[in-house]
Amino acid sequence: MKKPTMNDVAKEAGVGRGTVSNYINGQNVRDKTKKKIQEAIDKLGYVPNLQARELKTSKNSTVVLIVPTSWTPFFSELVYKMQIELNHNGYRMILANSQNDPAEEEEILKMASLNQVSGVITMSYSDIYNFINIGKNLNLVSIERYVSEDVPLITSDNYNGGKLAAQKLIEMGSRKFLLLRRKVNHANATDLRTKGFTDYINSKHYPVDVFEASLTDNYRAEYKNYIESHYSTEDIPFDGIFSVTDEYGTIIQNALESINKDLLNKVKIIGFDGSSVSMNTPIGLSSIRQPVDEIVKSSVTILLEMINGSPIKKNYKKVLPVSFVKAGTSFK
């Protein structure tokens, strides 16, 4: 099948080839025309010739995406959709896994700065975030984590997500609650999820316990041991569990099932992320879903504005709404 060309895009959009070229190369084009061209690009699946654009404009067409790991459903979905969105906008993506290592993250940022990439989108949970010097040389957008007043922030509504989890567990009939999280060495999104959940449960005067696993690689065993020690008898100490990520919730789900499958009918679990292991595969855990599509589009949109030299207001922050999804839901 023949690949669509710039001429095809121009014909579909009803504009001249030069206008399409200007749009792709980041030059001024009317908003109404931009929309027509982007719709044509999306419809045809057109991918700009990045090498040709770089030669013509002397601009790098690479964006670096930093994630702590790509080995979870949420990060896999984010990475997949981010690459598609950047490709649609004429940029190639380089994926960098920081492994939650501050030194590794710093090296990635230095590499990006030295190679003068177009921009960086980062979703980091490390404790470094000393971007004062590095950030001056980069177009940098952060997902979930506040960096500085000069770095735009795109985030889910984590606090209200925690509240929503509490509301849903109460609706399911739970009355004794447990929240599962890991210790942190800096403030992050899971703190807001925790506060939203505990604030709502406390406002309804129900008991709630919090268990924090360590930051070591042994945290999975810590969750499992905690559950086994509390559900080893016929007593049900907690009939409603909120885990601040789906990963932790799945560990708990498996631990309860290994003790007694009937516990899964008696104990309600809600996680946070709401991504499936693969496209069209139903999620195995009820969850608070982060709006991945909106996170991706918002991150790329604000990054492109920075690349094109548009002024970005200080402390730019976009908070996106979350939703509740039941186990068994699938997404495309």
CSV table of C-alpha atoms in Angstrom, one decimal:
chain,number,residue,atom,x,y,z
A,1,MET,CA,0.0,0.0,0.0
A,2,LYS,CA,1.4,3.4,-1.0
A,3,LYS,CA,2.3,5.7,1.8
A,4,PRO,CA,0.4,9.0,2.0
A,5,THR,CA,2.4,12.0,0.9
A,6,MET,CA,2.3,15.7,1.8
A,7,ASN,CA,0.4,16.3,-1.4
A,8,ASP,CA,-2.3,13.8,-0.3
A,9,VAL,CA,-2.6,15.7,3.0
A,10,ALA,CA,-2.9,19.0,1.2
A,11,LYS,CA,-5.6,17.6,-1.1
A,12,GLU,CA,-7.5,16.1,1.8
A,13,ALA,CA,-7.3,19.3,3.9
A,14,GLY,CA,-8.2,21.5,0.9
A,15,VAL,CA,-5.0,23.6,1.3
A,16,GLY,CA,-1.8,24.1,-0.6
A,17,ARG,CA,1.2,21.9,-0.2
A,18,GLY,CA,3.2,24.9,1.1
A,19,THR,CA,0.7,25.4,3.9
A,20,VAL,CA,1.0,21.8,5.0
A,21,SER,CA,4.8,22.2,4.9
A,22,ASN,CA,4.6,25.3,7.1
A,23,TYR,CA,2.4,23.5,9.6
A,24,ILE,CA,4.7,20.5,9.9
A,25,ASN,CA,7.8,22.7,10.2
A,26,GLY,CA,6.2,24.7,13.1
A,27,GLN,CA,5.7,27.9,11.2
A,28,ASN,CA,2.6,30.2,11.6
A,29,VAL,CA,-0.6,28.7,10.3
A,30,ARG,CA,-4.1,29.8,11.1
A,31,ASP,CA,-5.8,27.8,13.9
A,32,LYS,CA,-8.7,26.8,11.6
A,33,THR,CA,-6.2,25.6,9.0
A,34,LYS,CA,-4.1,23.7,11.6
A,35,LYS,CA,-7.2,21.7,12.5
A,36,LYS,CA,-7.9,20.8,8.9
A,37,ILE,CA,-4.4,19.7,8.3
A,38,GLN,CA,-4.1,17.7,11.5
A,39,GLU,CA,-7.4,15.9,10.8
A,40,ALA,CA,-6.1,15.1,7.3
A,41,ILE,CA,-2.9,13.7,8.8
A,42,ASP,CA,-4.8,11.6,11.3
A,43,LYS,CA,-7.2,10.3,8.6
A,44,LEU,CA,-4.5,9.4,6.2
A,45,GLY,CA,-1.9,8.2,8.7
A,46,TYR,CA,0.7,10.5,7.2
A,47,VAL,CA,4.2,10.5,8.9
A,48,PRO,CA,6.4,13.5,8.0
A,49,ASN,CA,9.9,12.9,6.7
A,50,LEU,CA,11.8,13.9,9.8
A,51,GLN,CA,15.2,13.8,8.2
A,52,ALA,CA,14.1,16.2,5.4
A,53,ARG,CA,12.6,18.5,7.9
A,54,GLU,CA,15.7,18.6,10.1
A,55,LEU,CA,17.9,19.4,7.0
A,56,LYS,CA,15.5,22.2,6.0
A,57,THR,CA,15.0,23.8,9.4
A,58,SER,CA,18.2,22.8,11.3
A,59,LYS,CA,16.0,21.6,14.1
A,60,ASN,CA,16.2,18.3,15.9
A,61,SER,CA,12.9,16.3,15.7
A,62,THR,CA,13.4,14.1,18.7
A,63,VAL,CA,11.5,14.0,22.0
A,64,VAL,CA,12.7,12.0,25.0
A,65,LEU,CA,10.1,10.3,27.2
A,66,ILE,CA,11.4,9.4,30.7
A,67,VAL,CA,9.4,6.9,32.7
A,68,PRO,CA,10.5,5.0,35.9
A,69,THR,CA,9.7,1.7,34.1
A,70,SER,CA,7.7,0.5,31.1
A,71,TRP,CA,7.0,-2.8,32.8
A,72,THR,CA,3.5,-2.0,34.1
A,73,PRO,CA,0.2,-1.8,32.2
A,74,PHE,CA,-0.1,2.0,32.9
A,75,PHE,CA,3.3,2.9,31.7
A,76,SER,CA,3.1,0.6,28.7
A,77,GLU,CA,-0.2,2.3,27.6
A,78,LEU,CA,1.3,5.7,28.2
A,79,VAL,CA,4.5,4.9,26.2
A,80,TYR,CA,2.5,3.4,23.3
A,81,LYS,CA,0.1,6.3,23.0
A,82,MET,CA,2.8,8.9,23.5
A,83,GLN,CA,4.8,7.6,20.6
A,84,ILE,CA,1.7,7.6,18.3
A,85,GLU,CA,0.9,11.2,19.3
A,86,LEU,CA,4.4,12.4,18.8
A,87,ASN,CA,4.6,10.7,15.4
A,88,HIS,CA,1.4,12.3,14.3
A,89,ASN,CA,3.0,15.7,15.1
A,90,GLY,CA,6.2,14.9,13.2
A,91,TYR,CA,8.5,13.9,16.0
A,92,ARG,CA,10.3,10.7,16.8
A,93,MET,CA,10.3,9.5,20.4
A,94,ILE,CA,13.2,8.0,22.4
A,95,LEU,CA,12.1,6.0,25.5
A,96,ALA,CA,14.3,6.2,28.6
A,97,ASN,CA,13.7,4.0,31.6
A,98,SER,CA,15.2,5.7,34.7
A,99,GLN,CA,14.5,2.7,37.0
A,100,ASN,CA,13.8,5.3,39.8
A,101,ASP,CA,17.5,5.9,39.9
A,102,PRO,CA,18.3,9.7,40.4
A,103,ALA,CA,21.8,9.3,38.9
A,104,GLU,CA,20.4,7.5,35.8
A,105,GLU,CA,17.7,10.2,35.4
A,106,GLU,CA,20.3,12.9,35.6
A,107,GLU,CA,22.4,11.2,32.9
A,108,ILE,CA,19.4,11.0,30.6
A,109,LEU,CA,18.7,14.7,31.0
A,110,LYS,CA,22.3,15.6,30.4
A,111,MET,CA,22.3,13.5,27.2
A,112,ALA,CA,19.1,15.2,26.1
A,113,SER,CA,20.5,18.6,26.7
A,114,LEU,CA,23.8,17.9,25.0
A,115,ASN,CA,22.1,16.4,22.0
A,116,GLN,CA,19.8,19.4,21.8
A,117,VAL,CA,16.6,17.3,21.4
A,118,SER,CA,13.4,19.2,20.8
A,119,GLY,CA,12.0,18.4,24.2
A,120,VAL,CA,11.6,16.0,27.1
A,121,ILE,CA,8.5,14.7,28.7
A,122,THR,CA,9.2,13.1,32.1
A,123,MET,CA,7.2,11.0,34.5
A,124,SER,CA,9.5,10.5,37.4
A,125,TYR,CA,9.3,9.3,40.9
A,126,SER,CA,13.0,9.8,41.8
A,127,ASP,CA,14.1,12.2,44.5
A,128,ILE,CA,16.6,14.2,42.3
A,129,TYR,CA,14.6,16.8,40.4
A,130,ASN,CA,17.4,19.3,40.5
A,131,PHE,CA,16.6,20.7,37.0
A,132,ILE,CA,17.6,24.3,37.8
A,133,ASN,CA,20.6,24.2,35.5
A,134,ILE,CA,19.7,21.4,33.1
A,135,GLY,CA,16.1,22.6,32.6
A,136,LYS,CA,17.3,26.0,31.2
A,137,ASN,CA,18.5,24.2,28.1
A,138,LEU,CA,15.5,22.0,27.6
A,139,ASN,CA,11.9,22.2,26.7
A,140,LEU,CA,10.6,20.1,29.6
A,141,VAL,CA,7.1,18.9,30.5
A,142,SER,CA,6.4,16.9,33.7
A,143,ILE,CA,3.6,14.4,34.2
A,144,GLU,CA,2.3,14.1,37.8
A,145,ARG,CA,5.3,15.6,39.6
A,146,TYR,CA,5.8,19.4,40.2
A,147,VAL,CA,9.3,20.4,39.2
A,148,SER,CA,9.5,24.2,39.1
A,149,GLU,CA,7.5,27.2,38.1
A,150,ASP,CA,9.1,27.0,34.6
A,151,VAL,CA,8.1,23.4,33.9
A,152,PRO,CA,4.5,22.8,32.9
A,153,LEU,CA,2.7,20.1,34.9
A,154,ILE,CA,0.1,17.7,33.5
A,155,THR,CA,-1.5,15.5,36.2
A,156,SER,CA,-4.6,13.4,37.0
A,157,ASP,CA,-6.9,14.5,39.8
A,158,ASN,CA,-5.2,12.3,42.3
A,159,TYR,CA,-6.9,13.7,45.4
A,160,ASN,CA,-10.4,13.3,44.0
A,161,GLY,CA,-9.4,9.9,42.7
A,162,GLY,CA,-8.7,8.8,46.2
A,163,LYS,CA,-12.1,10.2,47.3
A,164,LEU,CA,-13.8,8.4,44.5
A,165,ALA,CA,-12.3,5.1,45.5
A,166,ALA,CA,-13.6,5.6,49.0
A,167,GLN,CA,-17.1,6.4,47.8
A,168,LYS,CA,-17.2,3.4,45.6
A,169,LEU,CA,-16.0,1.0,48.3
A,170,ILE,CA,-18.7,2.3,50.6
A,171,GLU,CA,-21.3,1.9,47.9
A,172,MET,CA,-20.1,-1.7,47.5
A,173,GLY,CA,-20.9,-2.3,51.2
A,174,SER,CA,-17.4,-2.0,52.8
A,175,ARG,CA,-17.2,-0.6,56.3
A,176,LYS,CA,-13.7,-1.5,57.5
A,177,PHE,CA,-10.9,-0.1,55.3
A,178,LEU,CA,-7.3,-0.6,54.5
A,179,LEU,CA,-5.1,1.6,52.3
A,180,LEU,CA,-1.9,0.2,50.8
A,181,ARG,CA,1.0,2.3,49.6
A,182,ARG,CA,4.8,2.4,49.7
A,183,LYS,CA,7.0,4.8,51.7
A,184,VAL,CA,8.2,7.8,49.8
A,185,ASN,CA,11.2,10.0,50.1
A,186,HIS,CA,9.5,13.0,48.5
A,187,ALA,CA,5.9,14.2,48.0
A,188,ASN,CA,4.2,12.6,45.0
A,189,ALA,CA,0.9,11.7,43.5
A,190,THR,CA,0.3,8.7,45.8
A,191,ASP,CA,0.3,11.1,48.8
A,192,LEU,CA,-2.7,12.9,47.2
A,193,ARG,CA,-4.5,9.6,46.6
A,194,THR,CA,-3.9,8.7,50.2
A,195,LYS,CA,-5.2,11.9,51.5
A,196,GLY,CA,-8.3,12.0,49.3
A,197,PHE,CA,-9.2,8.4,50.5
A,198,THR,CA,-8.5,8.9,54.2
A,199,ASP,CA,-10.2,12.3,54.3
A,200,TYR,CA,-13.4,10.9,52.9
A,201,ILE,CA,-13.4,7.7,55.0
A,202,ASN,CA,-12.7,9.8,58.2
A,203,SER,CA,-15.6,12.2,57.2
A,204,LYS,CA,-17.9,9.2,57.2
A,205,HIS,CA,-16.5,8.0,60.6
A,206,TYR,CA,-15.4,4.6,59.4
A,207,PRO,CA,-12.1,2.9,60.6
A,208,VAL,CA,-9.2,3.0,58.2
A,209,ASP,CA,-5.7,1.6,58.5
A,210,VAL,CA,-2.7,2.4,56.3
A,211,PHE,CA,0.1,-0.1,55.5
A,212,GLU,CA,3.2,1.2,53.9
A,213,ALA,CA,5.6,-1.2,52.2
A,214,SER,CA,9.3,-0.2,52.0
A,215,LEU,CA,11.1,1.3,49.1
A,216,THR,CA,13.2,-1.9,48.8
A,217,ASP,CA,12.8,-4.5,46.1
A,218,ASN,CA,11.1,-6.7,48.7
A,219,TYR,CA,7.9,-4.7,48.8
A,220,ARG,CA,5.8,-7.3,47.0
A,221,ALA,CA,6.7,-9.9,49.7
A,222,GLU,CA,5.9,-7.3,52.4
A,223,TYR,CA,2.3,-6.9,51.0
A,224,LYS,CA,1.8,-10.6,50.7
A,225,ASN,CA,3.1,-11.2,54.3
A,226,TYR,CA,0.8,-8.5,55.7
A,227,ILE,CA,-2.3,-9.9,54.0
A,228,GLU,CA,-1.4,-13.5,55.1
A,229,SER,CA,-0.9,-12.4,58.7
A,230,HIS,CA,-4.3,-10.5,58.8
A,231,TYR,CA,-6.5,-13.0,57.0
A,232,SER,CA,-5.1,-16.2,58.3
A,233,THR,CA,-8.3,-16.9,60.4
A,234,GLU,CA,-12.0,-16.6,59.4
A,235,ASP,CA,-12.0,-13.0,60.6
A,236,ILE,CA,-12.3,-10.2,58.0
A,237,PRO,CA,-10.3,-7.3,59.4
A,238,PHE,CA,-10.8,-5.2,56.3
A,239,ASP,CA,-13.6,-5.6,53.8
A,240,GLY,CA,-12.6,-2.7,51.7
A,241,ILE,CA,-9.1,-2.2,50.3
A,242,PHE,CA,-7.7,0.7,48.3
A,243,SER,CA,-4.3,0.4,46.7
A,244,VAL,CA,-2.7,3.5,45.4
A,245,THR,CA,-1.6,1.7,42.2
A,246,ASP,CA,-3.0,-1.3,40.4
A,247,GLU,CA,0.2,-3.2,40.8
A,248,TYR,CA,-0.2,-3.3,44.6
A,249,GLY,CA,-3.9,-4.1,44.3
A,250,THR,CA,-3.1,-7.1,42.1
A,251,ILE,CA,-0.6,-8.4,44.6
A,252,ILE,CA,-3.2,-8.2,47.3
A,253,GLN,CA,-5.8,-9.9,45.1
A,254,ASN,CA,-3.5,-12.8,44.4
A,255,ALA,CA,-2.6,-13.1,48.1
A,256,LEU,CA,-6.2,-13.2,49.2
A,257,GLU,CA,-7.0,-15.8,46.5
A,258,SER,CA,-4.1,-18.0,47.7
A,259,ILE,CA,-5.5,-18.0,51.2
A,260,ASN,CA,-9.1,-18.6,50.3
A,261,LYS,CA,-10.9,-17.8,47.0
A,262,ASP,CA,-14.0,-16.9,48.9
A,263,LEU,CA,-12.2,-13.9,50.3
A,264,LEU,CA,-12.5,-12.2,46.9
A,265,ASN,CA,-16.3,-12.2,47.3
A,266,LYS,CA,-16.0,-10.7,50.8
A,267,VAL,CA,-13.2,-8.2,50.3
A,268,LYS,CA,-13.6,-5.4,47.8
A,269,ILE,CA,-10.4,-4.0,46.2
A,270,ILE,CA,-10.0,-0.9,44.2
A,271,GLY,CA,-6.7,0.1,42.6
A,272,PHE,CA,-5.5,3.3,40.8
A,273,ASP,CA,-4.4,3.5,37.1
A,274,GLY,CA,-7.0,1.5,35.3
A,275,SER,CA,-4.9,0.2,32.4
A,276,SER,CA,-5.0,-3.3,31.0
A,277,VAL,CA,-2.0,-5.6,30.2
A,278,SER,CA,-2.7,-5.3,26.5
A,279,MET,CA,-5.0,-3.7,24.0
A,280,ASN,CA,-8.6,-5.0,24.3
A,281,THR,CA,-7.7,-7.2,27.3
A,282,PRO,CA,-10.1,-6.6,30.2
A,283,ILE,CA,-8.6,-5.2,33.4
A,284,GLY,CA,-8.5,-7.6,36.3
A,285,LEU,CA,-9.1,-5.1,39.0
A,286,SER,CA,-11.6,-2.4,39.6
A,287,SER,CA,-9.7,0.8,39.6
A,288,ILE,CA,-9.6,4.6,39.3
A,289,ARG,CA,-8.6,5.1,35.7
A,290,GLN,CA,-6.2,7.8,34.7
A,291,PRO,CA,-7.1,9.5,31.5
A,292,VAL,CA,-4.1,8.4,29.5
A,293,ASP,CA,-5.3,9.8,26.1
A,294,GLU,CA,-5.8,13.3,27.7
A,295,ILE,CA,-2.5,13.1,29.6
A,296,VAL,CA,-0.7,12.3,26.3
A,297,LYS,CA,-2.4,14.9,24.2
A,298,SER,CA,-2.0,17.6,26.9
A,299,SER,CA,1.6,16.9,27.4
A,300,VAL,CA,2.4,16.9,23.7
A,301,THR,CA,0.4,20.0,23.1
A,302,ILE,CA,2.1,22.1,25.7
A,303,LEU,CA,5.5,20.8,24.7
A,304,LEU,CA,4.9,21.8,21.0
A,305,GLU,CA,4.0,25.3,22.2
A,306,MET,CA,7.3,25.5,24.0
A,307,ILE,CA,9.2,24.1,21.0
A,308,ASN,CA,7.5,26.8,18.8
A,309,GLY,CA,8.5,29.5,21.2
A,310,SER,CA,5.1,30.3,22.6
A,311,PRO,CA,5.2,31.9,26.0
A,312,ILE,CA,4.1,29.6,28.8
A,313,LYS,CA,2.7,31.1,32.0
A,314,LYS,CA,4.6,30.4,35.2
A,315,ASN,CA,3.4,27.4,37.3
A,316,TYR,CA,1.3,26.0,34.4
A,317,LYS,CA,-0.7,23.1,35.6
A,318,LYS,CA,-3.5,21.1,34.0
A,319,VAL,CA,-5.4,18.7,36.2
A,320,LEU,CA,-7.4,16.0,34.4
A,321,PRO,CA,-10.5,14.2,35.8
A,322,VAL,CA,-10.3,10.5,36.6
A,323,SER,CA,-13.1,7.9,36.5
A,324,PHE,CA,-14.1,4.6,38.1
A,325,VAL,CA,-13.8,1.4,36.0
A,326,LYS,CA,-15.0,-2.0,37.0
A,327,ALA,CA,-13.0,-5.2,36.7
A,328,GLY,CA,-13.7,-6.7,33.3
A,329,THR,CA,-13.7,-3.4,31.4
A,330,SER,CA,-11.5,-3.3,28.3
A,331,PHE,CA,-10.1,-0.3,26.4
A,332,LYS,CA,-8.9,0.2,22.8
